Short mmCIF file of C-alpha atoms in Angstrom, two decimals:
data_model
loop_
_atom_site.label_atom_id
_atom_site.label_comp_id
_atom_site.label_asym_id
_atom_site.label_seq_id
_atom_site.Cartn_x
_atom_site.Cartn_y
_atom_site.Cartn_z
CA UNK A 459 160.24 85.70 54.76
CA UNK A 460 158.07 86.31 51.72
CA UNK A 461 159.44 89.33 49.88
CA UNK A 462 157.44 90.61 46.98
CA UNK A 463 159.01 90.91 43.55
CA UNK A 464 161.23 93.98 43.12
CA UNK A 465 159.28 96.99 41.98
CA UNK A 466 160.89 99.73 39.87
CA UNK A 467 161.05 103.21 41.40
CA UNK A 468 158.52 104.67 39.01
CA UNK A 469 154.76 104.98 38.74
CA UNK A 470 152.63 102.12 37.47
CA UNK A 471 150.28 99.40 38.67
CA UNK A 472 152.00 97.06 41.14
CA UNK A 473 151.06 94.30 43.56
CA UNK A 474 152.81 94.22 46.93
CA UNK A 475 152.58 92.41 50.25
CA UNK A 476 154.61 95.00 52.17
CA UNK A 477 151.69 95.96 54.51
CA UNK A 478 151.01 92.37 55.57
CA UNK A 479 154.74 91.75 56.06
CA UNK A 480 154.98 94.74 58.38
CA UNK A 481 151.86 93.80 60.34
CA UNK A 482 152.95 90.21 61.04
CA UNK A 483 156.34 91.22 62.54
CA UNK A 484 156.91 90.40 66.22
CA UNK A 485 158.02 93.20 68.54
CA UNK A 486 161.77 93.75 68.17
CA UNK A 487 164.72 96.06 68.73
CA UNK A 488 163.87 97.69 65.41
CA UNK A 489 160.48 98.76 66.77
CA UNK A 490 162.10 100.13 69.92
CA UNK A 491 164.39 102.24 67.72
CA UNK A 492 161.31 103.72 66.02
CA UNK A 493 159.62 104.43 69.35
CA UNK A 494 162.70 106.14 70.79
CA UNK A 495 163.58 108.04 67.64
CA UNK A 496 160.08 109.36 66.96
CA UNK A 497 158.25 109.25 70.27
CA UNK A 498 160.73 111.17 72.37
CA UNK A 499 159.76 114.49 70.81
CA UNK A 500 156.54 114.39 72.85
CA UNK A 501 158.72 114.52 75.94
CA UNK A 502 160.26 117.73 74.60
CA UNK A 503 156.82 119.17 73.89
CA UNK A 504 155.71 118.40 77.43
CA UNK A 505 158.89 119.95 78.81
CA UNK A 506 158.33 123.04 76.69
CA UNK A 507 154.67 123.68 77.51
CA UNK A 508 154.96 122.88 81.21
CA UNK A 509 158.00 125.07 81.64
CA UNK A 510 156.17 128.04 80.17
CA UNK A 511 153.15 127.43 82.38
CA UNK A 512 155.28 127.27 85.50
CA UNK A 513 157.53 130.23 84.72
CA UNK A 514 154.59 132.53 83.88
CA UNK A 515 154.59 134.14 87.32
CA UNK A 516 158.37 134.56 87.29
CA UNK A 517 158.41 136.21 83.86
CA UNK A 518 155.96 138.83 85.12
CA UNK A 519 158.18 139.77 88.10
CA UNK A 520 160.55 142.71 88.09
CA UNK A 521 164.05 141.67 87.13
CA UNK A 522 163.02 138.78 84.86
CA UNK A 523 164.43 140.51 81.80
CA UNK A 524 161.02 140.73 80.10
CA UNK A 525 158.24 143.28 80.39
CA UNK A 526 155.31 140.86 80.30
CA UNK A 527 152.38 139.88 82.53
CA UNK A 528 151.51 136.38 83.76
CA UNK A 529 148.19 136.55 81.88
CA UNK A 530 150.07 137.38 78.66
CA UNK A 531 152.26 134.31 79.10
CA UNK A 532 149.40 131.91 79.87
CA UNK A 533 146.99 133.63 77.49
CA UNK A 534 148.53 135.43 74.50
CA UNK A 535 151.80 133.48 74.33
CA UNK A 536 150.00 130.17 74.87
CA UNK A 537 147.46 130.96 72.17
CA UNK A 538 150.24 131.95 69.75
CA UNK A 539 152.08 128.70 70.49
CA UNK A 540 148.95 126.72 69.67
CA UNK A 541 148.21 128.87 66.60
CA UNK A 542 151.72 128.15 65.39
CA UNK A 543 151.15 124.45 65.97
CA UNK A 544 147.96 124.57 63.90
CA UNK A 545 149.70 126.37 61.04
CA UNK A 546 152.71 124.06 61.23
CA UNK A 547 150.55 120.95 61.22
CA UNK A 548 148.77 122.02 58.03
CA UNK A 549 151.92 123.20 56.24
CA UNK A 550 154.15 120.29 57.17
CA UNK A 551 151.28 117.78 56.97
CA UNK A 552 150.84 118.57 53.29
CA UNK A 553 154.58 118.28 52.71
CA UNK A 554 154.71 114.99 54.65
CA UNK A 555 152.15 113.31 52.40
CA UNK A 556 153.93 114.71 49.34
CA UNK A 557 157.64 114.26 50.15
CA UNK A 558 157.68 111.51 52.75
CA UNK A 559 157.68 111.02 56.51
CA UNK A 560 161.45 110.92 57.12
CA UNK A 561 162.38 114.20 55.42
CA UNK A 562 159.71 116.09 57.28
CA UNK A 563 160.22 114.65 60.77
CA UNK A 564 163.84 115.79 60.46
CA UNK A 565 162.91 119.27 59.21
CA UNK A 566 160.22 119.88 61.82
CA UNK A 567 162.57 118.99 64.68
CA UNK A 568 165.16 121.46 63.37
CA UNK A 569 162.49 124.20 63.24
CA UNK A 570 161.48 123.42 66.81
CA UNK A 571 165.08 123.50 68.06
CA UNK A 572 165.89 126.79 66.37
CA UNK A 573 162.79 128.54 67.67
CA UNK A 574 163.31 127.23 71.20
CA UNK A 575 166.88 128.49 71.21
CA UNK A 576 165.70 131.94 70.11
CA UNK A 577 163.02 131.94 72.83
CA UNK A 578 165.80 131.61 75.41
CA UNK A 579 167.28 134.86 74.07
CA UNK A 580 164.04 136.85 74.44
CA UNK A 581 164.58 140.48 75.42
CA UNK A 582 161.08 141.86 74.82
CA UNK A 583 157.51 140.58 74.77
CA UNK A 584 157.19 140.72 70.98
CA UNK A 585 160.30 138.54 70.56
CA UNK A 586 158.98 136.03 73.09
CA UNK A 587 155.58 135.93 71.33
CA UNK A 588 157.18 135.51 67.88
CA UNK A 589 159.30 132.54 68.81
CA UNK A 590 156.57 130.89 70.85
CA UNK A 591 154.58 130.91 67.60
CA UNK A 592 157.51 129.43 65.64
CA UNK A 593 158.18 126.81 68.32
CA UNK A 594 154.56 125.73 67.98
CA UNK A 595 154.98 125.76 64.19
CA UNK A 596 157.66 123.09 64.48
CA UNK A 597 155.73 121.03 67.04
CA UNK A 598 152.59 121.03 64.87
CA UNK A 599 154.61 119.61 61.99
CA UNK A 600 155.95 116.94 64.32
CA UNK A 601 152.43 115.77 65.15
CA UNK A 602 151.58 115.20 61.49
CA UNK A 603 154.88 113.64 60.37
CA UNK A 604 155.46 111.43 63.39
CA UNK A 605 151.98 110.04 64.04
CA UNK A 606 151.65 109.02 60.40
CA UNK A 607 155.08 107.34 60.44
CA UNK A 608 154.48 105.52 63.72
CA UNK A 609 151.16 104.03 62.66
CA UNK A 610 152.59 102.88 59.33
CA UNK A 611 155.62 101.18 60.91
CA UNK A 612 154.10 99.54 64.02
CA UNK A 613 152.34 96.12 63.61
CA UNK A 614 148.55 96.26 63.79
CA UNK A 615 148.22 94.28 67.03
CA UNK A 616 150.48 96.74 68.90
CA UNK A 617 149.42 99.97 67.16
CA UNK A 618 146.89 101.23 69.70
CA UNK A 619 148.94 100.85 72.86
CA UNK A 620 152.17 102.09 71.24
CA UNK A 621 150.47 105.17 69.81
CA UNK A 622 148.81 105.99 73.14
CA UNK A 623 151.96 105.52 75.19
CA UNK A 624 154.04 107.60 72.77
CA UNK A 625 151.52 110.44 72.78
CA UNK A 626 151.20 110.07 76.55
CA UNK A 627 154.97 110.39 76.96
CA UNK A 628 154.34 114.11 76.59
CA UNK A 629 153.70 113.95 80.31
CA UNK A 630 157.10 112.53 81.12
CA UNK A 631 158.38 115.81 79.70
CA UNK A 632 155.80 117.63 81.77
CA UNK A 633 157.11 115.97 84.93
CA UNK A 634 160.63 116.98 83.94
CA UNK A 635 159.53 120.52 83.12
CA UNK A 636 157.70 120.88 86.41
CA UNK A 637 160.65 119.65 88.48
CA UNK A 638 163.12 121.58 86.37
CA UNK A 639 161.21 124.81 86.97
CA UNK A 640 161.61 124.33 90.72
CA UNK A 641 165.38 124.40 90.32
CA UNK A 642 165.54 127.04 87.63
CA UNK A 643 163.20 129.42 89.47
CA UNK A 644 165.19 129.16 92.69
CA UNK A 645 166.85 132.56 92.95
CA UNK A 646 169.40 131.14 95.40
CA UNK A 647 170.76 129.15 92.45
CA UNK A 648 170.04 131.27 89.37
CA UNK A 649 169.25 134.98 88.96
CA UNK A 650 165.68 135.87 87.96
CA UNK A 651 166.68 136.74 84.42
CA UNK A 652 168.75 133.58 83.81
CA UNK A 653 166.98 130.51 85.22
CA UNK A 654 164.02 130.55 82.85
CA UNK A 655 166.36 131.02 79.88
CA UNK A 656 168.37 127.95 80.84
CA UNK A 657 165.23 125.80 80.86
CA UNK A 658 164.70 126.56 77.17
CA UNK A 659 168.39 125.96 76.47
CA UNK A 660 168.16 122.52 78.07
CA UNK A 661 165.25 121.70 75.75
CA UNK A 662 167.53 122.47 72.80
CA UNK A 663 170.23 120.14 74.13
CA UNK A 664 167.75 117.28 74.59
CA UNK A 665 166.32 117.93 71.12
CA UNK A 666 169.76 117.60 69.55
CA UNK A 667 170.10 114.17 71.14
CA UNK A 668 166.74 113.15 69.65
CA UNK A 669 167.89 114.46 66.26
CA UNK A 670 170.91 112.15 66.35
CA UNK A 671 168.75 109.11 67.16
CA UNK A 672 166.16 110.02 64.55
CA UNK A 673 168.67 109.84 61.71
CA UNK A 674 168.40 106.04 61.89
CA UNK A 675 164.59 105.88 61.61
CA UNK A 676 163.65 104.78 58.05
CA UNK A 677 161.09 106.13 55.65
CA UNK A 678 157.67 104.49 55.79
CA UNK A 679 157.59 101.55 53.33
CA UNK A 680 153.85 102.16 52.93
CA UNK A 681 154.56 105.68 51.71
CA UNK A 682 157.36 104.43 49.46
CA UNK A 683 155.43 101.81 47.51
CA UNK A 684 152.55 104.19 46.79
CA UNK A 685 154.87 106.97 45.62
CA UNK A 686 156.75 104.97 43.00
CA UNK A 687 159.54 103.69 45.25
CA UNK A 688 158.41 100.10 45.62
CA UNK A 689 161.88 98.65 45.19
CA UNK A 690 163.14 100.66 48.16
CA UNK A 691 160.14 99.60 50.25
CA UNK A 692 160.75 95.94 49.45
CA UNK A 693 164.47 96.18 50.23
CA UNK A 694 163.81 97.96 53.54
CA UNK A 695 161.26 95.41 54.76
CA UNK A 696 163.49 92.51 53.65
CA UNK A 697 166.38 93.97 55.66
CA UNK A 698 164.17 94.38 58.74
CA UNK A 699 162.88 90.82 58.41
CA UNK A 700 166.42 89.43 58.29
CA UNK A 701 167.44 91.40 61.37
CA UNK A 702 164.39 90.24 63.33
CA UNK A 703 164.92 86.61 62.32
CA UNK A 704 168.49 86.81 63.62
CA UNK A 705 167.27 88.48 66.83
CA UNK A 706 164.51 85.92 67.47
CA UNK A 707 166.47 82.90 66.23
CA UNK A 708 163.59 81.57 64.13
CA UNK A 709 162.04 82.23 60.70
CA UNK A 710 159.07 84.56 60.46
CA UNK A 711 155.64 83.20 59.51
CA UNK A 712 154.50 83.62 55.94
CA UNK A 713 152.81 86.96 55.23
CA UNK A 714 149.25 86.61 53.98
CA UNK A 715 147.58 89.16 51.74
CA UNK A 716 148.52 91.49 48.91
CA UNK A 717 147.42 94.86 47.66
CA UNK A 718 147.42 96.12 44.07
CA UNK A 719 147.87 99.84 43.67
CA UNK A 720 148.46 102.47 41.03
CA UNK A 721 151.61 104.27 42.11
CA UNK A 722 151.58 108.08 42.11
CA UNK A 723 154.14 110.77 42.71
CA UNK A 724 151.71 112.97 44.65
CA UNK A 725 148.09 113.30 45.76
CA UNK A 726 146.22 116.55 45.14
CA UNK A 727 144.79 118.46 48.09
CA UNK A 728 141.38 118.56 46.41
CA UNK A 729 141.25 114.76 46.29
CA UNK A 730 142.29 114.58 49.94
CA UNK A 731 139.56 117.01 51.01
CA UNK A 732 136.88 115.21 48.98
CA UNK A 733 137.94 111.88 50.43
CA UNK A 734 137.85 112.98 54.06
CA UNK A 735 134.58 114.91 53.94
CA UNK A 736 132.61 113.24 51.16
CA UNK A 737 133.61 109.59 51.59
CA UNK A 738 134.08 109.66 55.38
CA UNK A 739 131.72 112.30 56.84
CA UNK A 740 130.99 110.39 60.07
CA UNK A 741 134.67 109.80 60.69
CA UNK A 742 135.30 113.49 60.06
CA UNK A 743 132.73 114.41 62.74
CA UNK A 744 134.36 111.91 65.11
CA UNK A 745 137.87 113.29 64.62
CA UNK A 746 136.75 116.88 65.03
CA UNK A 747 134.78 116.13 68.21
CA UNK A 748 137.66 114.27 69.86
CA UNK A 749 140.16 117.01 69.10
CA UNK A 750 138.00 119.93 70.19
CA UNK A 751 137.18 118.28 73.51
CA UNK A 752 140.72 117.36 74.48
CA UNK A 753 142.28 120.52 73.03
CA UNK A 754 140.19 122.89 75.14
CA UNK A 755 140.71 120.88 78.30
CA UNK A 756 144.43 120.33 77.94
CA UNK A 757 145.60 123.61 76.50
CA UNK A 758 143.56 125.55 79.04
CA UNK A 759 144.69 123.56 82.06
CA UNK A 760 148.29 123.00 80.98
CA UNK A 761 148.90 126.69 80.54
CA UNK A 762 146.68 127.82 83.43
CA UNK A 763 147.16 125.38 86.31
CA UNK A 764 150.08 127.29 87.80
CA UNK A 765 148.05 130.51 87.71
CA UNK A 766 145.18 128.82 89.60
CA UNK A 767 147.54 127.71 92.35
CA UNK A 768 149.09 131.13 92.78
CA UNK A 769 145.80 133.04 92.48
CA UNK A 770 143.54 130.97 94.75
CA UNK A 771 145.90 129.13 97.08
CA UNK A 772 148.85 131.54 97.36
CA UNK A 773 151.33 128.93 96.16
CA UNK A 774 154.61 130.74 95.38
CA UNK A 775 155.66 130.81 91.73
CA UNK A 776 158.71 128.69 92.51
CA UNK A 777 156.59 125.93 94.08
CA UNK A 778 153.97 125.25 91.41
CA UNK A 779 156.24 122.66 89.80
CA UNK A 780 155.69 120.18 92.65
CA UNK A 781 151.93 120.16 92.06
CA UNK A 782 152.24 119.97 88.30
CA UNK A 783 154.66 117.05 88.53
CA UNK A 784 151.94 115.07 90.34
CA UNK A 785 149.21 115.62 87.73
CA UNK A 786 151.74 115.09 84.93
CA UNK A 787 152.60 111.69 86.40
CA UNK A 788 148.89 110.81 86.49
CA UNK A 789 148.63 111.82 82.84
CA UNK A 790 151.39 109.44 81.79
CA UNK A 791 150.20 106.54 83.93
CA UNK A 792 146.77 106.69 82.22
CA UNK A 793 147.91 105.75 78.68
CA UNK A 794 150.57 103.42 80.13
CA UNK A 795 148.04 101.32 82.05
CA UNK A 796 145.02 101.70 79.78
CA UNK A 797 146.77 101.58 76.40
CA UNK A 798 146.63 97.79 75.98
CA UNK A 799 142.85 97.86 76.48
CA UNK A 800 142.48 99.91 73.29
CA UNK A 801 143.87 96.87 71.42
CA UNK A 802 141.94 94.22 73.41
CA UNK A 803 138.66 95.66 74.71
CA UNK A 804 138.45 97.83 71.59
CA UNK A 805 138.63 101.39 70.35
CA UNK A 806 134.94 102.32 70.60
CA UNK A 807 134.44 101.26 74.22
CA UNK A 808 137.73 102.72 75.45
CA UNK A 809 137.60 106.04 73.60
CA UNK A 810 134.03 106.82 74.63
CA UNK A 811 134.49 105.69 78.24
CA UNK A 812 137.72 107.64 78.84
CA UNK A 813 136.19 110.84 77.47
CA UNK A 814 132.96 110.44 79.42
CA UNK A 815 134.64 109.45 82.68
CA UNK A 816 137.05 112.37 82.59
CA UNK A 817 134.21 114.79 81.81
CA UNK A 818 132.00 113.55 84.65
CA UNK A 819 134.91 113.62 87.11
CA UNK A 820 135.77 117.16 86.03
CA UNK A 821 132.20 118.28 86.69
CA UNK A 822 132.64 116.86 90.20
CA UNK A 823 135.92 118.73 90.63
CA UNK A 824 134.27 121.97 89.51
CA UNK A 825 131.52 121.51 92.09
CA UNK A 826 133.99 120.84 94.91
CA UNK A 827 136.07 123.85 93.87
CA UNK A 828 133.00 126.07 93.82
CA UNK A 829 132.04 124.88 97.32
CA UNK A 830 135.46 125.83 98.65
CA UNK A 831 136.08 122.22 99.63
CA UNK A 832 139.50 121.97 97.99
CA UNK A 833 142.98 123.20 98.79
CA UNK A 834 146.05 123.11 96.57
CA UNK A 835 146.81 119.47 97.41
CA UNK A 836 143.27 118.11 97.04
CA UNK A 837 142.65 120.08 93.84
CA UNK A 838 145.81 118.53 92.44
CA UNK A 839 144.62 115.08 93.52
CA UNK A 840 141.27 115.62 91.76
CA UNK A 841 143.00 116.74 88.59
CA UNK A 842 145.29 113.72 88.78
CA UNK A 843 142.29 111.37 88.71
CA UNK A 844 140.51 113.34 85.96
CA UNK A 845 143.58 113.41 83.76
CA UNK A 846 144.37 109.72 84.28
CA UNK A 847 141.38 109.00 82.03
CA UNK A 848 141.51 112.20 79.96
CA UNK A 849 145.11 111.57 78.90
CA UNK A 850 144.29 108.15 77.46
CA UNK A 851 141.30 109.67 75.67
CA UNK A 852 143.27 112.62 74.32
CA UNK A 853 146.03 110.34 73.03
CA UNK A 854 143.40 108.20 71.30
CA UNK A 855 142.31 111.25 69.29
CA UNK A 856 145.67 111.24 67.49
CA UNK A 857 145.48 107.47 67.06
CA UNK A 858 141.96 107.72 65.63
CA UNK A 859 142.56 110.29 62.90
CA UNK A 860 145.84 108.65 61.89
CA UNK A 861 144.26 105.24 61.20
CA UNK A 862 140.69 105.81 59.95
CA UNK A 863 141.49 107.64 56.70
CA UNK A 864 143.30 106.38 53.55
CA UNK A 865 147.09 106.28 53.74
CA UNK A 866 147.60 108.98 51.13
CA UNK A 867 145.67 111.43 53.30
CA UNK A 868 147.04 110.34 56.69
CA UNK A 869 149.42 113.20 57.52
CA UNK A 870 147.02 115.81 56.18
CA UNK A 871 144.11 114.26 58.10
CA UNK A 872 146.12 114.42 61.33
CA UNK A 873 147.13 117.97 60.51
CA UNK A 874 143.63 119.11 59.61
CA UNK A 875 141.85 117.70 62.63
CA UNK A 876 144.61 118.76 64.97
CA UNK A 877 144.57 122.28 63.50
CA UNK A 878 140.80 122.70 63.40
CA UNK A 879 140.16 121.08 66.77
CA UNK A 880 143.04 122.89 68.41
CA UNK A 881 142.10 126.21 66.86
CA UNK A 882 138.62 125.82 68.30
CA UNK A 883 139.69 124.51 71.70
CA UNK A 884 143.40 125.11 72.02
CA UNK A 885 143.52 128.78 71.11
CA UNK A 886 140.26 129.79 72.75
CA UNK A 887 141.00 127.57 75.76
CA UNK A 888 144.07 129.43 77.07
CA UNK A 889 142.54 132.83 76.28
CA UNK A 890 139.23 132.05 78.01
CA UNK A 891 140.88 130.26 80.89
CA UNK A 892 143.49 132.99 81.47
CA UNK A 893 140.74 135.61 81.54
CA UNK A 894 138.52 133.62 83.90
CA UNK A 895 141.23 132.54 86.34
CA UNK A 896 142.98 135.91 86.44
CA UNK A 897 139.76 137.52 87.71
CA UNK A 898 140.23 135.81 91.06
CA UNK A 899 136.50 134.99 91.15
CA UNK A 900 135.77 131.37 92.08
CA UNK A 901 132.66 131.22 89.89
CA UNK A 902 134.64 132.19 86.80
CA UNK A 903 137.09 129.33 87.28
CA UNK A 904 134.22 126.90 87.95
CA UNK A 905 132.73 127.95 84.61
CA UNK A 906 136.03 127.23 82.85
CA UNK A 907 136.10 123.77 84.42
CA UNK A 908 132.52 123.12 83.33
CA UNK A 909 133.15 124.14 79.73
CA UNK A 910 136.03 121.68 79.50
CA UNK A 911 133.97 118.94 81.16
CA UNK A 912 131.01 119.50 78.85
CA UNK A 913 133.13 119.29 75.70
CA UNK A 914 134.79 116.07 76.89
CA UNK A 915 131.39 114.47 77.61
CA UNK A 916 130.04 115.55 74.23
CA UNK A 917 133.05 114.03 72.46
CA UNK A 918 132.57 110.81 74.44
CA UNK A 919 128.98 110.53 73.27
CA UNK A 920 130.02 111.08 69.65
CA UNK A 921 132.64 108.33 70.03
CA UNK A 922 130.05 105.94 71.48
CA UNK A 923 128.14 106.13 68.19
CA UNK A 924 130.81 106.84 65.57
CA UNK A 925 134.15 105.37 66.76
CA UNK A 926 135.65 102.78 64.40
CA UNK A 927 136.53 99.26 65.56
CA UNK A 928 140.11 99.49 64.30
CA UNK A 929 141.82 97.25 66.84
CA UNK A 930 144.06 94.58 65.31
CA UNK A 931 143.15 95.58 61.75
CA UNK A 932 145.52 96.53 58.96
CA UNK A 933 145.49 100.20 58.03
CA UNK A 934 144.57 99.16 54.48
CA UNK A 935 141.53 97.31 55.83
CA UNK A 936 140.32 100.19 58.00
CA UNK A 937 140.44 102.61 55.06
CA UNK A 938 141.23 101.37 51.56
CA UNK A 939 144.05 103.41 49.97
CA UNK A 940 143.00 105.81 47.23
CA UNK A 941 145.67 104.25 45.00
CA UNK A 942 144.13 100.76 45.09
CA UNK A 943 143.65 99.47 41.56
CA UNK A 944 140.03 98.31 41.27
CA UNK A 945 140.73 96.70 37.93
CA UNK A 946 143.42 94.44 39.38
CA UNK A 947 141.55 93.13 42.38
CA UNK A 948 142.51 95.79 44.92
CA UNK A 949 143.07 94.47 48.44
CA UNK A 950 143.08 90.77 49.26
CA UNK A 951 143.96 88.54 52.16
CA UNK A 952 144.97 89.54 55.67
CA UNK A 953 146.45 92.83 54.60
CA UNK A 954 143.04 94.17 53.84
CA UNK A 955 140.52 91.42 53.72
CA UNK A 956 137.53 93.64 53.65
CA UNK A 957 137.97 96.37 51.13
CA UNK A 958 134.31 97.22 51.43
CA UNK A 959 134.60 98.39 54.99
CA UNK A 960 137.31 100.83 54.03
CA UNK A 961 135.75 101.95 50.79
CA UNK A 962 132.43 102.81 52.28
CA UNK A 963 134.15 104.91 54.87
CA UNK A 964 131.39 104.59 57.42
CA UNK A 965 131.55 100.99 58.66
CA UNK A 966 132.07 101.01 62.43
#
């Protein structure tokens, strides 16, 4: 181990090797604890969204306990959920960069749990809409707090695959939500007005388990040493190193590289905005393109797939879960199998190819659908193939914006691009898709497919030119921290050997 000298918990100019010490760690039980404690919330999100999509038809039936239409559930309620996520990402993203990752990923999970519990008690449409918005508010905060923490805690050589698999685990929840809806919508087991409520209640129970695990996840040492808590960062990394050495039965290699920074208590929003858009304009275009493409596709289809099955193929509302479980499985298998390639083949090739492939395949699916060549099973099979690639691409959007901007802006960058991209694609997507699919006209649904396909292809082309080769590189090398002290030498060694590439902001 090569701990840096203790740093007082106050602002000043300090030199630390904490980033290089974190990046040279081998995979360990400590990293699994981080993955389980932080990544499992995506499973809850998938459970939540899929459940709503599959219970839409049931909620609109007489006796459900709510006076609401299926289009309102997949359109208005879905759009409000996404709008809440956008607002929550911006609000909690700002707080995450200011007050730390750990405080906020605890708070956001509590918000999500409370809103989900209140959704289960819905007695009128306005109540349901309100708490769908607040549930999204908590989930949006989760995206900002958790993605920033994960990327700062996971070693560079594993960062791509871990980030993709964690974001892709959303679809494990989707599989669970789809299968759960089959049971909960079975009126031989539960009354119409009870089954859908219990699905939300189960999400609360699972979330409480995650909350217990998450208590043991530490604050990001990278955040600590920049915000005047260098002594705590050093002590935390030293403790982790000792545990890993005991686990592996051998000493760790020497960490190479240091970074000299001017510690600060907080970073102003004006400085963050100027950094993202003035210093990194090409990266800003890249992040926005990736998020708009995947947000329209996923939010439209996730909320509307059940409606397509019931409208065009007469699949009963209680049976849509079987079909959704299949495409959800394909979505998870994509990042699981392709994730390692983002660290080996490289970010640029993999991001652009997954977006372009999914877009081209979706155009093919739209054509087959328009020709009347598909039934419920074959449409599901087509979507499964499309989303195998699209899921890896969509997950890489979160990875991209969390690693290509300076550390001080990370949570806000995730929040901003998620909010702006999702507002453009995720709010309009469900509304447009619900309107087009509810018409019962084949041509309208084909158009919805084509819009999603076109946006994915466009994002893939942007990535082909602008994606950053971030594989295996320290976060401090990809984008030099704003707090780096230029007068003291800045970044040196393996922790950030090329400060120029980060400072310029546009090296790809």
